[in-house]
């Protein structure tokens, strides 16, 4: 039963990727759909990130003692002002290891 589920999920993921990414298929998405899909990655990442940053111990912690929040704010500011993903990632991880 587990193998059937795993293979079914693999087939579902492959088919959905193939239909949207294969350039030879005549499937074209509308501009509104592409705009809608452009928000999916930030939405998913925010849903993953928000509980880690704002509630690392399982309850809301908005203070300077929350190293996840401090590093998140620093990473946001670095990303905004430098517009350099590598620099932002390296400095934010370095700061996190220093203050954690």
GROMACS .gro file of N, CA and C in nm:
model
  300
    1UNK      N    1   0.082  -0.120   0.000
    1UNK     CA    2   0.000   0.000   0.000
    1UNK      C    3   0.086   0.125   0.000
    2UNK      N    4   0.197   0.121   0.077
    2UNK     CA    5   0.284   0.238   0.084
    2UNK      C    6   0.349   0.264  -0.051
    3UNK      N    7   0.392   0.156  -0.119
    3UNK     CA    8   0.455   0.172  -0.250
    3UNK      C    9   0.358   0.229  -0.352
    4UNK      N   10   0.233   0.189  -0.345
    4UNK     CA   11   0.132   0.243  -0.437
    4UNK      C   12   0.116   0.393  -0.414
    5UNK      N   13   0.114   0.434  -0.289
    5UNK     CA   14   0.100   0.576  -0.257
    5UNK      C   15   0.222   0.653  -0.305
    6UNK      N   16   0.343   0.598  -0.278
    6UNK     CA   17   0.466   0.667  -0.319
    6UNK      C   18   0.472   0.680  -0.471
    7UNK      N   19   0.442   0.572  -0.543
    7UNK     CA   20   0.446   0.577  -0.689
    7UNK      C   21   0.337   0.668  -0.745
    8UNK      N   22   0.221   0.669  -0.683
    8UNK     CA   23   0.114   0.759  -0.727
    8UNK      C   24   0.153   0.904  -0.709
    9UNK      N   25   0.213   0.936  -0.596
    9UNK     CA   26   0.256   1.074  -0.571
    9UNK      C   27   0.369   1.114  -0.666
   10UNK      N   28   0.463   1.021  -0.694
   10UNK     CA   29   0.570   1.050  -0.789
   10UNK      C   30   0.512   1.076  -0.928
   11UNK      N   31   0.416   0.996  -0.969
   11UNK     CA   32   0.354   1.016  -1.100
   11UNK      C   33   0.280   1.149  -1.104
   12UNK      N   34   0.211   1.182  -0.999
   12UNK     CA   35   0.138   1.309  -0.994
   12UNK      C   36   0.233   1.428  -1.004
   13UNK      N   37   0.343   1.423  -0.930
   13UNK     CA   38   0.441   1.533  -0.935
   13UNK      C   39   0.504   1.541  -1.073
   14UNK      N   40   0.541   1.426  -1.131
   14UNK     CA   41   0.603   1.427  -1.263
   14UNK      C   42   0.508   1.483  -1.368
   15UNK      N   43   0.384   1.439  -1.366
   15UNK     CA   44   0.288   1.485  -1.467
   15UNK      C   45   0.263   1.636  -1.454
   16UNK      N   46   0.248   1.683  -1.332
   16UNK     CA   47   0.222   1.827  -1.315
   16UNK      C   48   0.342   1.910  -1.360
   17UNK      N   49   0.464   1.863  -1.331
   17UNK     CA   50   0.584   1.936  -1.377
   17UNK      C   51   0.597   1.927  -1.529
   18UNK      N   52   0.573   1.810  -1.585
   18UNK     CA   53   0.590   1.790  -1.728
   18UNK      C   54   0.491   1.876  -1.807
   19UNK      N   55   0.369   1.882  -1.762
   19UNK     CA   56   0.268   1.960  -1.833
   19UNK      C   57   0.301   2.109  -1.834
   20UNK      N   58   0.358   2.158  -1.725
   20UNK     CA   59   0.384   2.302  -1.716
   20UNK      C   60   0.522   2.341  -1.769
   21UNK      N   61   0.618   2.249  -1.769
   21UNK     CA   62   0.754   2.287  -1.805
   21UNK      C   63   0.798   2.241  -1.943
   22UNK      N   64   0.730   2.148  -2.005
   22UNK     CA   65   0.770   2.101  -2.137
   22UNK      C   66   0.732   2.205  -2.242
   23UNK      N   67   0.832   2.262  -2.311
   23UNK     CA   68   0.799   2.368  -2.409
   23UNK      C   69   0.731   2.316  -2.535
   24UNK      N   70   0.741   2.188  -2.565
   24UNK     CA   71   0.680   2.135  -2.687
   24UNK      C   72   0.530   2.115  -2.675
   25UNK      N   73   0.479   2.113  -2.555
   25UNK     CA   74   0.334   2.096  -2.537
   25UNK      C   75   0.263   2.228  -2.566
   26UNK      N   76   0.144   2.222  -2.625
   26UNK     CA   77   0.073   2.347  -2.660
   26UNK      C   78   0.000   2.410  -2.541
   27UNK      N   79   0.037   2.375  -2.421
   27UNK     CA   80  -0.029   2.431  -2.302
   27UNK      C   81   0.028   2.569  -2.270
   28UNK      N   82  -0.053   2.670  -2.276
   28UNK     CA   83  -0.012   2.806  -2.244
   28UNK      C   84  -0.101   2.859  -2.133
   29UNK      N   85  -0.039   2.918  -2.034
   29UNK     CA   86  -0.115   2.977  -1.923
   29UNK      C   87  -0.140   3.124  -1.951
   30UNK      N   88  -0.251   3.172  -1.904
   30UNK     CA   89  -0.284   3.314  -1.926
   30UNK      C   90  -0.194   3.401  -1.839
   31UNK      N   91  -0.191   3.528  -1.871
   31UNK     CA   92  -0.110   3.622  -1.794
   31UNK      C   93  -0.158   3.632  -1.649
   32UNK      N   94  -0.290   3.627  -1.629
   32UNK     CA   95  -0.342   3.632  -1.492
   32UNK      C   96  -0.300   3.510  -1.413
   33UNK      N   97  -0.300   3.394  -1.478
   33UNK     CA   98  -0.258   3.271  -1.409
   33UNK      C   99  -0.110   3.278  -1.375
   34UNK      N  100  -0.028   3.326  -1.467
   34UNK     CA  101   0.115   3.340  -1.439
   34UNK      C  102   0.140   3.438  -1.326
   35UNK      N  103   0.065   3.548  -1.326
   35UNK     CA  104   0.079   3.644  -1.216
   35UNK      C  105   0.038   3.580  -1.084
   36UNK      N  106  -0.072   3.504  -1.087
   36UNK     CA  107  -0.118   3.435  -0.966
   36UNK      C  108  -0.014   3.336  -0.917
   37UNK      N  109   0.046   3.260  -1.008
   37UNK     CA  110   0.146   3.161  -0.970
   37UNK      C  111   0.275   3.224  -0.922
   38UNK      N  112   0.303   3.349  -0.963
   38UNK     CA  113   0.426   3.414  -0.918
   38UNK      C  114   0.423   3.442  -0.768
   39UNK      N  115   0.305   3.444  -0.709
   39UNK     CA  116   0.295   3.468  -0.564
   39UNK      C  117   0.303   3.339  -0.483
   40UNK      N  118   0.303   3.224  -0.547
   40UNK     CA  119   0.297   3.099  -0.472
   40UNK      C  120   0.427   3.072  -0.395
   41UNK      N  121   0.543   3.095  -0.454
   41UNK     CA  122   0.669   3.069  -0.384
   41UNK      C  123   0.685   3.158  -0.260
   42UNK      N  124   0.665   3.291  -0.271
   42UNK     CA  125   0.674   3.371  -0.148
   42UNK      C  126   0.570   3.331  -0.043
   43UNK      N  127   0.451   3.291  -0.086
   43UNK     CA  128   0.348   3.252   0.010
   43UNK      C  129   0.387   3.124   0.083
   44UNK      N  130   0.439   3.028   0.009
   44UNK     CA  131   0.479   2.901   0.072
   44UNK      C  132   0.597   2.924   0.165
   45UNK      N  133   0.696   3.001   0.120
   45UNK     CA  134   0.813   3.027   0.205
   45UNK      C  135   0.775   3.105   0.330
   46UNK      N  136   0.683   3.200   0.317
   46UNK     CA  137   0.637   3.274   0.435
   46UNK      C  138   0.566   3.183   0.533
   47UNK      N  139   0.487   3.090   0.482
   47UNK     CA  140   0.416   2.997   0.570
   47UNK      C  141   0.513   2.905   0.643
   48UNK      N  142   0.623   2.871   0.579
   48UNK     CA  143   0.724   2.788   0.645
   48UNK      C  144   0.805   2.871   0.743
   49UNK      N  145   0.841   2.994   0.704
   49UNK     CA  146   0.932   3.077   0.781
   49UNK      C  147   0.868   3.142   0.904
   50UNK      N  148   0.745   3.185   0.894
   50UNK     CA  149   0.682   3.263   1.002
   50UNK      C  150   0.679   3.190   1.135
   51UNK      N  151   0.639   3.064   1.144
   51UNK     CA  152   0.641   2.998   1.275
   51UNK      C  153   0.781   2.983   1.333
   52UNK      N  154   0.881   2.964   1.245
   52UNK     CA  155   1.018   2.948   1.294
   52UNK      C  156   1.070   3.080   1.349
   53UNK      N  157   1.042   3.191   1.280
   53UNK     CA  158   1.096   3.320   1.320
   53UNK      C  159   1.021   3.378   1.440
   54UNK      N  160   0.889   3.370   1.438
   54UNK     CA  161   0.811   3.438   1.543
   54UNK      C  162   0.779   3.349   1.662
   55UNK      N  163   0.787   3.219   1.648
   55UNK     CA  164   0.755   3.129   1.761
   55UNK      C  165   0.852   3.012   1.763
   56UNK      N  166   0.980   3.038   1.788
   56UNK     CA  167   1.075   2.928   1.785
   56UNK      C  168   1.057   2.828   1.900
   57UNK      N  169   1.002   2.871   2.010
   57UNK     CA  170   0.980   2.782   2.125
   57UNK      C  171   0.835   2.736   2.134
   58UNK      N  172   0.756   2.764   2.033
   58UNK     CA  173   0.617   2.721   2.034
   58UNK      C  174   0.519   2.827   2.078
   59UNK      N  175   0.569   2.941   2.127
   59UNK     CA  176   0.483   3.054   2.165
   59UNK      C  177   0.543   3.180   2.105
   60UNK      N  178   0.457   3.282   2.088
   60UNK     CA  179   0.500   3.405   2.023
   60UNK      C  180   0.610   3.473   2.103
   61UNK      N  181   0.722   3.503   2.039
   61UNK     CA  182   0.837   3.565   2.106
   61UNK      C  183   0.890   3.678   2.017
   62UNK      N  184   0.843   3.800   2.046
   62UNK     CA  185   0.891   3.917   1.971
   62UNK      C  186   0.976   3.999   2.067
   63UNK      N  187   1.105   3.963   2.073
   63UNK     CA  188   1.199   4.031   2.160
   63UNK      C  189   1.339   4.020   2.099
   64UNK      N  190   1.433   4.094   2.158
   64UNK     CA  191   1.570   4.086   2.110
   64UNK      C  192   1.638   3.957   2.152
   65UNK      N  193   1.577   3.880   2.242
   65UNK     CA  194   1.632   3.752   2.283
   65UNK      C  195   1.604   3.643   2.179
   66UNK      N  196   1.514   3.669   2.087
   66UNK     CA  197   1.480   3.575   1.982
   66UNK      C  198   1.580   3.592   1.868
   67UNK      N  199   1.680   3.505   1.863
   67UNK     CA  200   1.785   3.520   1.761
   67UNK      C  201   1.732   3.495   1.621
   68UNK      N  202   1.628   3.414   1.608
   68UNK     CA  203   1.568   3.392   1.475
   68UNK      C  204   1.507   3.522   1.422
   69UNK      N  205   1.438   3.594   1.509
   69UNK     CA  206   1.375   3.719   1.469
   69UNK      C  207   1.480   3.826   1.436
   70UNK      N  208   1.582   3.836   1.518
   70UNK     CA  209   1.688   3.935   1.494
   70UNK      C  210   1.756   3.907   1.361
   71UNK      N  211   1.790   3.782   1.336
   71UNK     CA  212   1.856   3.748   1.209
   71UNK      C  213   1.761   3.763   1.091
   72UNK      N  214   1.634   3.739   1.112
   72UNK     CA  215   1.537   3.760   1.005
   72UNK      C  216   1.524   3.906   0.967
   73UNK      N  217   1.523   3.993   1.067
   73UNK     CA  218   1.517   4.137   1.041
   73UNK      C  219   1.643   4.183   0.970
   74UNK      N  220   1.759   4.137   1.018
   74UNK     CA  221   1.886   4.173   0.954
   74UNK      C  222   1.889   4.123   0.810
   75UNK      N  223   1.845   4.001   0.786
   75UNK     CA  224   1.843   3.946   0.650
   75UNK      C  225   1.750   4.025   0.560
   76UNK      N  226   1.636   4.066   0.613
   76UNK     CA  227   1.543   4.146   0.534
   76UNK      C  228   1.604   4.280   0.496
   77UNK      N  229   1.669   4.346   0.593
   77UNK     CA  230   1.732   4.475   0.565
   77UNK      C  231   1.848   4.459   0.467
   78UNK      N  232   1.929   4.355   0.485
   78UNK     CA  233   2.039   4.331   0.392
   78UNK      C  234   1.988   4.305   0.251
   79UNK      N  235   1.885   4.225   0.240
   79UNK     CA  236   1.830   4.193   0.108
   79UNK      C  237   1.774   4.319   0.042
   80UNK      N  238   1.710   4.404   0.122
   80UNK     CA  239   1.651   4.525   0.066
   80UNK      C  240   1.759   4.623   0.018
   81UNK      N  241   1.862   4.643   0.098
   81UNK     CA  242   1.961   4.746   0.065
   81UNK      C  243   2.070   4.696  -0.028
   82UNK      N  244   2.110   4.571  -0.020
   82UNK     CA  245   2.219   4.523  -0.105
   82UNK      C  246   2.169   4.457  -0.233
   83UNK      N  247   2.050   4.397  -0.229
   83UNK     CA  248   1.996   4.322  -0.343
   83UNK      C  249   2.092   4.213  -0.391
   84UNK      N  250   2.166   4.156  -0.294
   84UNK     CA  251   2.263   4.052  -0.323
   84UNK      C  252   2.226   3.929  -0.240
   85UNK      N  253   2.181   3.824  -0.304
   85UNK     CA  254   2.132   3.706  -0.233
   85UNK      C  255   2.244   3.634  -0.159
   86UNK      N  256   2.358   3.619  -0.223
   86UNK     CA  257   2.469   3.547  -0.160
   86UNK      C  258   2.520   3.621  -0.038
   87UNK      N  259   2.540   3.750  -0.050
   87UNK     CA  260   2.587   3.830   0.064
   87UNK      C  261   2.487   3.826   0.178
   88UNK      N  262   2.360   3.839   0.146
   88UNK     CA  263   2.255   3.834   0.248
   88UNK      C  264   2.254   3.700   0.320
   89UNK      N  265   2.264   3.593   0.244
   89UNK     CA  266   2.259   3.459   0.303
   89UNK      C  267   2.380   3.435   0.393
   90UNK      N  268   2.499   3.467   0.343
   90UNK     CA  269   2.622   3.441   0.420
   90UNK      C  270   2.625   3.526   0.547
   91UNK      N  271   2.596   3.654   0.536
   91UNK     CA  272   2.599   3.740   0.655
   91UNK      C  273   2.491   3.703   0.756
   92UNK      N  274   2.375   3.667   0.709
   92UNK     CA  275   2.266   3.630   0.800
   92UNK      C  276   2.297   3.500   0.873
   93UNK      N  277   2.349   3.403   0.802
   93UNK     CA  278   2.385   3.277   0.867
   93UNK      C  279   2.501   3.300   0.965
   94UNK      N  280   2.599   3.382   0.925
   94UNK     CA  281   2.709   3.413   1.015
   94UNK      C  282   2.662   3.481   1.142
   95UNK      N  283   2.573   3.579   1.126
   95UNK     CA  284   2.517   3.647   1.244
   95UNK      C  285   2.440   3.550   1.331
   96UNK      N  286   2.366   3.460   1.269
   96UNK     CA  287   2.289   3.364   1.347
   96UNK      C  288   2.380   3.275   1.430
   97UNK      N  289   2.489   3.227   1.371
   97UNK     CA  290   2.580   3.141   1.447
   97UNK      C  291   2.654   3.219   1.555
   98UNK      N  292   2.674   3.350   1.535
   98UNK     CA  293   2.741   3.430   1.637
   98UNK      C  294   2.650   3.453   1.758
   99UNK      N  295   2.524   3.488   1.733
   99UNK     CA  296   2.437   3.524   1.846
   99UNK      C  297   2.356   3.407   1.900
  100UNK      N  298   2.353   3.292   1.832
  100UNK     CA  299   2.271   3.180   1.881
  100UNK      C  300   2.342   3.105   1.989
   0.00000   0.00000   0.00000
